[in-house]
mmCIF file of C-alpha atoms in Angstrom:
data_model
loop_
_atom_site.group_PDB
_atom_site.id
_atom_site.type_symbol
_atom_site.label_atom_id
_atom_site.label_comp_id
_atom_site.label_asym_id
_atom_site.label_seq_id
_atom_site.Cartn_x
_atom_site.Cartn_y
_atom_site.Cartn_z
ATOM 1 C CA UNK N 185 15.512 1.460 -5.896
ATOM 2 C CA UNK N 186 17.887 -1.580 -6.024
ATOM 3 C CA UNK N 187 18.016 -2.018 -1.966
ATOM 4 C CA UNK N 188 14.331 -2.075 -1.311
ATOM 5 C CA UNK N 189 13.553 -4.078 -4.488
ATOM 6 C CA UNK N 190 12.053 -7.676 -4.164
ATOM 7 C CA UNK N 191 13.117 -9.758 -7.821
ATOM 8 C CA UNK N 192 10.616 -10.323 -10.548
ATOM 9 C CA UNK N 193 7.903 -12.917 -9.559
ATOM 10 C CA UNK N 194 8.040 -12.360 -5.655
ATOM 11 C CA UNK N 195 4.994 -14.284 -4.201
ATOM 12 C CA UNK N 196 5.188 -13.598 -0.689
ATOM 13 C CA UNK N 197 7.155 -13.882 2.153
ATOM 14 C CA UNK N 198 7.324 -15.190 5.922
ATOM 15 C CA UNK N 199 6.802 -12.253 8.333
ATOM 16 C CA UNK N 200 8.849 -10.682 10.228
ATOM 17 C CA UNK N 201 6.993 -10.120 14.339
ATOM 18 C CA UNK N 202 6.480 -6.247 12.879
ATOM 19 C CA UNK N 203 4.800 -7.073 9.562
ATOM 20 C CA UNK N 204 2.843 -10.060 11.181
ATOM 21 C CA UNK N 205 1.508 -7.278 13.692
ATOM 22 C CA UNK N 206 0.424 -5.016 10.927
ATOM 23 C CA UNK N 207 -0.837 -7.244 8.239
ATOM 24 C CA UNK N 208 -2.452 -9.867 10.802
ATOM 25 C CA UNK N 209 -3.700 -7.780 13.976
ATOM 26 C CA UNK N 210 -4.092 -4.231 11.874
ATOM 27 C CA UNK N 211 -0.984 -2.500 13.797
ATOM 28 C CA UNK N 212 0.090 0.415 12.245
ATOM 29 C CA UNK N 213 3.788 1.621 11.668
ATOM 30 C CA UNK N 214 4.726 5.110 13.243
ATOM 31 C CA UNK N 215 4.234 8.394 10.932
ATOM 32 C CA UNK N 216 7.396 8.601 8.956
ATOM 33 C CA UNK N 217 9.336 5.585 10.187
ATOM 34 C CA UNK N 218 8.730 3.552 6.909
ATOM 35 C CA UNK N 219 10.771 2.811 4.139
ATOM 36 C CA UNK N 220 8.558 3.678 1.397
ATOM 37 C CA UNK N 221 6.623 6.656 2.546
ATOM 38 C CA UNK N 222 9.645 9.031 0.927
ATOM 39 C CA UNK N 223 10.829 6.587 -1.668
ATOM 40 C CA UNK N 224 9.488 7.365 -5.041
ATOM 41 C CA UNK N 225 10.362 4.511 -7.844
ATOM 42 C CA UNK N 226 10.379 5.145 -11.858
ATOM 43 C CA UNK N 227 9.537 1.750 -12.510
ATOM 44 C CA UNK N 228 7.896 -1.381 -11.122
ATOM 45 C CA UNK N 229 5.134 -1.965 -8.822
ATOM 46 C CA UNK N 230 4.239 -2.548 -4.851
ATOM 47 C CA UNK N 231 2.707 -5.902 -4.086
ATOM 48 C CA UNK N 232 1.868 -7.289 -0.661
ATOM 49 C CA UNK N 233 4.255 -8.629 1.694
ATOM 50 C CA UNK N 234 2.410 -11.600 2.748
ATOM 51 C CA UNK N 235 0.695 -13.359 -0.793
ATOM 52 C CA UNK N 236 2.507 -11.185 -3.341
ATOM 53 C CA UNK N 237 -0.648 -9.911 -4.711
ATOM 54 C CA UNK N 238 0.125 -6.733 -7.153
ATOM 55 C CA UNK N 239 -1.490 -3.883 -4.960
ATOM 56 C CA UNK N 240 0.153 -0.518 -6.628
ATOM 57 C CA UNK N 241 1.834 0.551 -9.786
ATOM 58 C CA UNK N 242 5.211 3.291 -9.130
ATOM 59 C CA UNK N 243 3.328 6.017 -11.247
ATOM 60 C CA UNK N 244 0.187 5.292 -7.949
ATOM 61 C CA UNK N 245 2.644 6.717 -5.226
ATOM 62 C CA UNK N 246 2.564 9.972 -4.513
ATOM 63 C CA UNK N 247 3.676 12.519 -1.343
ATOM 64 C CA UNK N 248 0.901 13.729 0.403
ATOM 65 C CA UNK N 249 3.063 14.756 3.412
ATOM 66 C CA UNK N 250 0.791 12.504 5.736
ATOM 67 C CA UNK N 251 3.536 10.424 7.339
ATOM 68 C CA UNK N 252 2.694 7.180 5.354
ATOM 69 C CA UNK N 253 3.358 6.086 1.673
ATOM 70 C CA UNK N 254 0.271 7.588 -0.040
ATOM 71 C CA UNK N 255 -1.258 5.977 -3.420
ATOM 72 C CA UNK N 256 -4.028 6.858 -5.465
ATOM 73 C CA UNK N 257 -4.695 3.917 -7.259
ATOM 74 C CA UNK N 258 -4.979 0.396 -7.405
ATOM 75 C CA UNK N 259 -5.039 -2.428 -9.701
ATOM 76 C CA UNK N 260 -8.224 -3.723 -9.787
ATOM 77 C CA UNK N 261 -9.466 -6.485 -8.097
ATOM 78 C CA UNK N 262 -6.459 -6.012 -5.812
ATOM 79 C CA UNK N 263 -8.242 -4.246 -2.697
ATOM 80 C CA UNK N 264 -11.249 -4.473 -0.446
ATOM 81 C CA UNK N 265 -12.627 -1.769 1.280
ATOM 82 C CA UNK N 266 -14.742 -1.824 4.508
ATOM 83 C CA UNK N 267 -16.223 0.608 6.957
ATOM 84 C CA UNK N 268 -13.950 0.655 10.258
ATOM 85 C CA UNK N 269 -16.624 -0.577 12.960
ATOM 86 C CA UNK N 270 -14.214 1.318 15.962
ATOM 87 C CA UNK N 271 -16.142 4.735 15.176
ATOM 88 C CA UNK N 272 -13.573 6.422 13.765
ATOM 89 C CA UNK N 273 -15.085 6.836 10.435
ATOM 90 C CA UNK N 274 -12.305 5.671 8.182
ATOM 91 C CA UNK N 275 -12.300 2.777 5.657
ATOM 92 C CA UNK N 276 -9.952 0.111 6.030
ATOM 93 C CA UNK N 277 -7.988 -1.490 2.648
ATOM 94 C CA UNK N 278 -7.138 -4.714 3.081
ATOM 95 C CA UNK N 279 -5.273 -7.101 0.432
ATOM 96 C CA UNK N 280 -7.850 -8.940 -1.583
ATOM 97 C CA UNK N 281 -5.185 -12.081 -1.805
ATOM 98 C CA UNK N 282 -4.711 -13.003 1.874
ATOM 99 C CA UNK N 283 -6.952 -10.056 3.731
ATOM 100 C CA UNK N 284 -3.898 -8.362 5.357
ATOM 101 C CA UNK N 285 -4.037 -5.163 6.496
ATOM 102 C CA UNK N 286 -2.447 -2.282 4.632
ATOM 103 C CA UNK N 287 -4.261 0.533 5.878
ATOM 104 C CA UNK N 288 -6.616 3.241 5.261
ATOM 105 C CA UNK N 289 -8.194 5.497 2.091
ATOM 106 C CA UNK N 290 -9.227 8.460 2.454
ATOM 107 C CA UNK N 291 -11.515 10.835 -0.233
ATOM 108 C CA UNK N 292 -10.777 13.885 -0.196
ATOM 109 C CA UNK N 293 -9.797 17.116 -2.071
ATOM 110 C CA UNK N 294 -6.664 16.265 -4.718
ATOM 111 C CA UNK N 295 -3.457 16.317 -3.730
ATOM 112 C CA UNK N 296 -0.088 17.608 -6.163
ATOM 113 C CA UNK N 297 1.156 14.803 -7.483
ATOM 114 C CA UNK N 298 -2.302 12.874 -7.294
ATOM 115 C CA UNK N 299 -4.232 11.508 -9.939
ATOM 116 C CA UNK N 300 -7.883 10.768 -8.094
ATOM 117 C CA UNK N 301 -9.176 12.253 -5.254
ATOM 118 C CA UNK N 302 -7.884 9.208 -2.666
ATOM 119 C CA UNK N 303 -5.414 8.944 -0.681
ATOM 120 C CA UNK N 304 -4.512 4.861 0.542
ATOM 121 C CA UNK N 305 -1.988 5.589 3.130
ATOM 122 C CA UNK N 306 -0.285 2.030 3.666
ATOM 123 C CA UNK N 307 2.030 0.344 5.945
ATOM 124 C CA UNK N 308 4.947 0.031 4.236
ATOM 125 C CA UNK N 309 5.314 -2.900 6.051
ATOM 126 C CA UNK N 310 2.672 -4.223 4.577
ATOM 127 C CA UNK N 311 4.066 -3.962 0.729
ATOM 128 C CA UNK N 312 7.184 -4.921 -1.333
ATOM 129 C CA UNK N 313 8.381 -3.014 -4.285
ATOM 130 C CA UNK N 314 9.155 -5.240 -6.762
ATOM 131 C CA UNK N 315 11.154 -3.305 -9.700
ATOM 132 C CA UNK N 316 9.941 -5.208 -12.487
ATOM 133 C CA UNK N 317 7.197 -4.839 -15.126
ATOM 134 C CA UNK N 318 4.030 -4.236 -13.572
ATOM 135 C CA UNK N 319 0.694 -6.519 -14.409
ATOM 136 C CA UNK N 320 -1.057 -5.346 -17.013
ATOM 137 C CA UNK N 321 -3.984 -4.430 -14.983
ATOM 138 C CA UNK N 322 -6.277 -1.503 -14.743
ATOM 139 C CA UNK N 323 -5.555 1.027 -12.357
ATOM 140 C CA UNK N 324 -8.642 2.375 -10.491
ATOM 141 C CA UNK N 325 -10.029 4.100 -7.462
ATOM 142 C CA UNK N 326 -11.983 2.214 -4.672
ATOM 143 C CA UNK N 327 -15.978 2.789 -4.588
ATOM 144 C CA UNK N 328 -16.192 4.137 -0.491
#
């Protein structure tokens, strides 16, 4: 946890050319090539790379085998949701601090592990772990 933790009070970063292209122009990372789609934390909470914005708390993440790091929860307030409008059907989840990209949600059946029926696959490019106490915020699912 120590090597992909960010210290207590991170706010935000400069980006790197890869995390401007997924947070700014809503790239997306290859299936399995990020650092926090395996990595499951005891403690401490994902935030957004850009503004720092609390997104996830550890005890969200879950493996859903899809390729991405999978969550099904967020604090509140810390997430909008919109329709794609590229026909695809999905519902983008962008940060509600800086509108940055993170990725999809998806509803569907529950997965092991899960506590809700979504599943926010996100760019782990797109969040930092920070191993610290997370907000005390409520945890909740998205309306799509």
């Amino acid at each position: 946890e120590v090597q992909l933790a960010a210290p207590a009070g991170f706010a935000g970063k400069a980006l790197t050319e890869e995390e401007s292209e997924i947070l700014e122009k809503k790239g997306t990372e290859m299936a399995g090539s990020g650092e926090y789609n395996k990595f499951q934390p005891s403690q401490g909470y994902f935030a957004c790379r850009k503004c720092g914005k609390p997104i996830y708390s550890y005890a969200a993440k879950f493996e859903s085998g899809c390729g991405w790091p999978a969550f099904d929860k967020c604090y509140e307030g810390s997430i909008v949701a919109r329709a794609e409008d590229d026909g695809t059907g999905r519902t983008e989840i962008t940060c509600a601090g800086c509108e940055g990209h993170l990725g999809h949600v998806f509803v569907e059946g529950a997965h092991g592990g899960a506590r809700s029926d979504q599943r926010h696959c996100a760019n782990s490019r797109a969040l930092q772990y920070v191993k610290a106490a997370p907000p005390a915020a409520a945890e909740v699912t998205l309306p799509v």
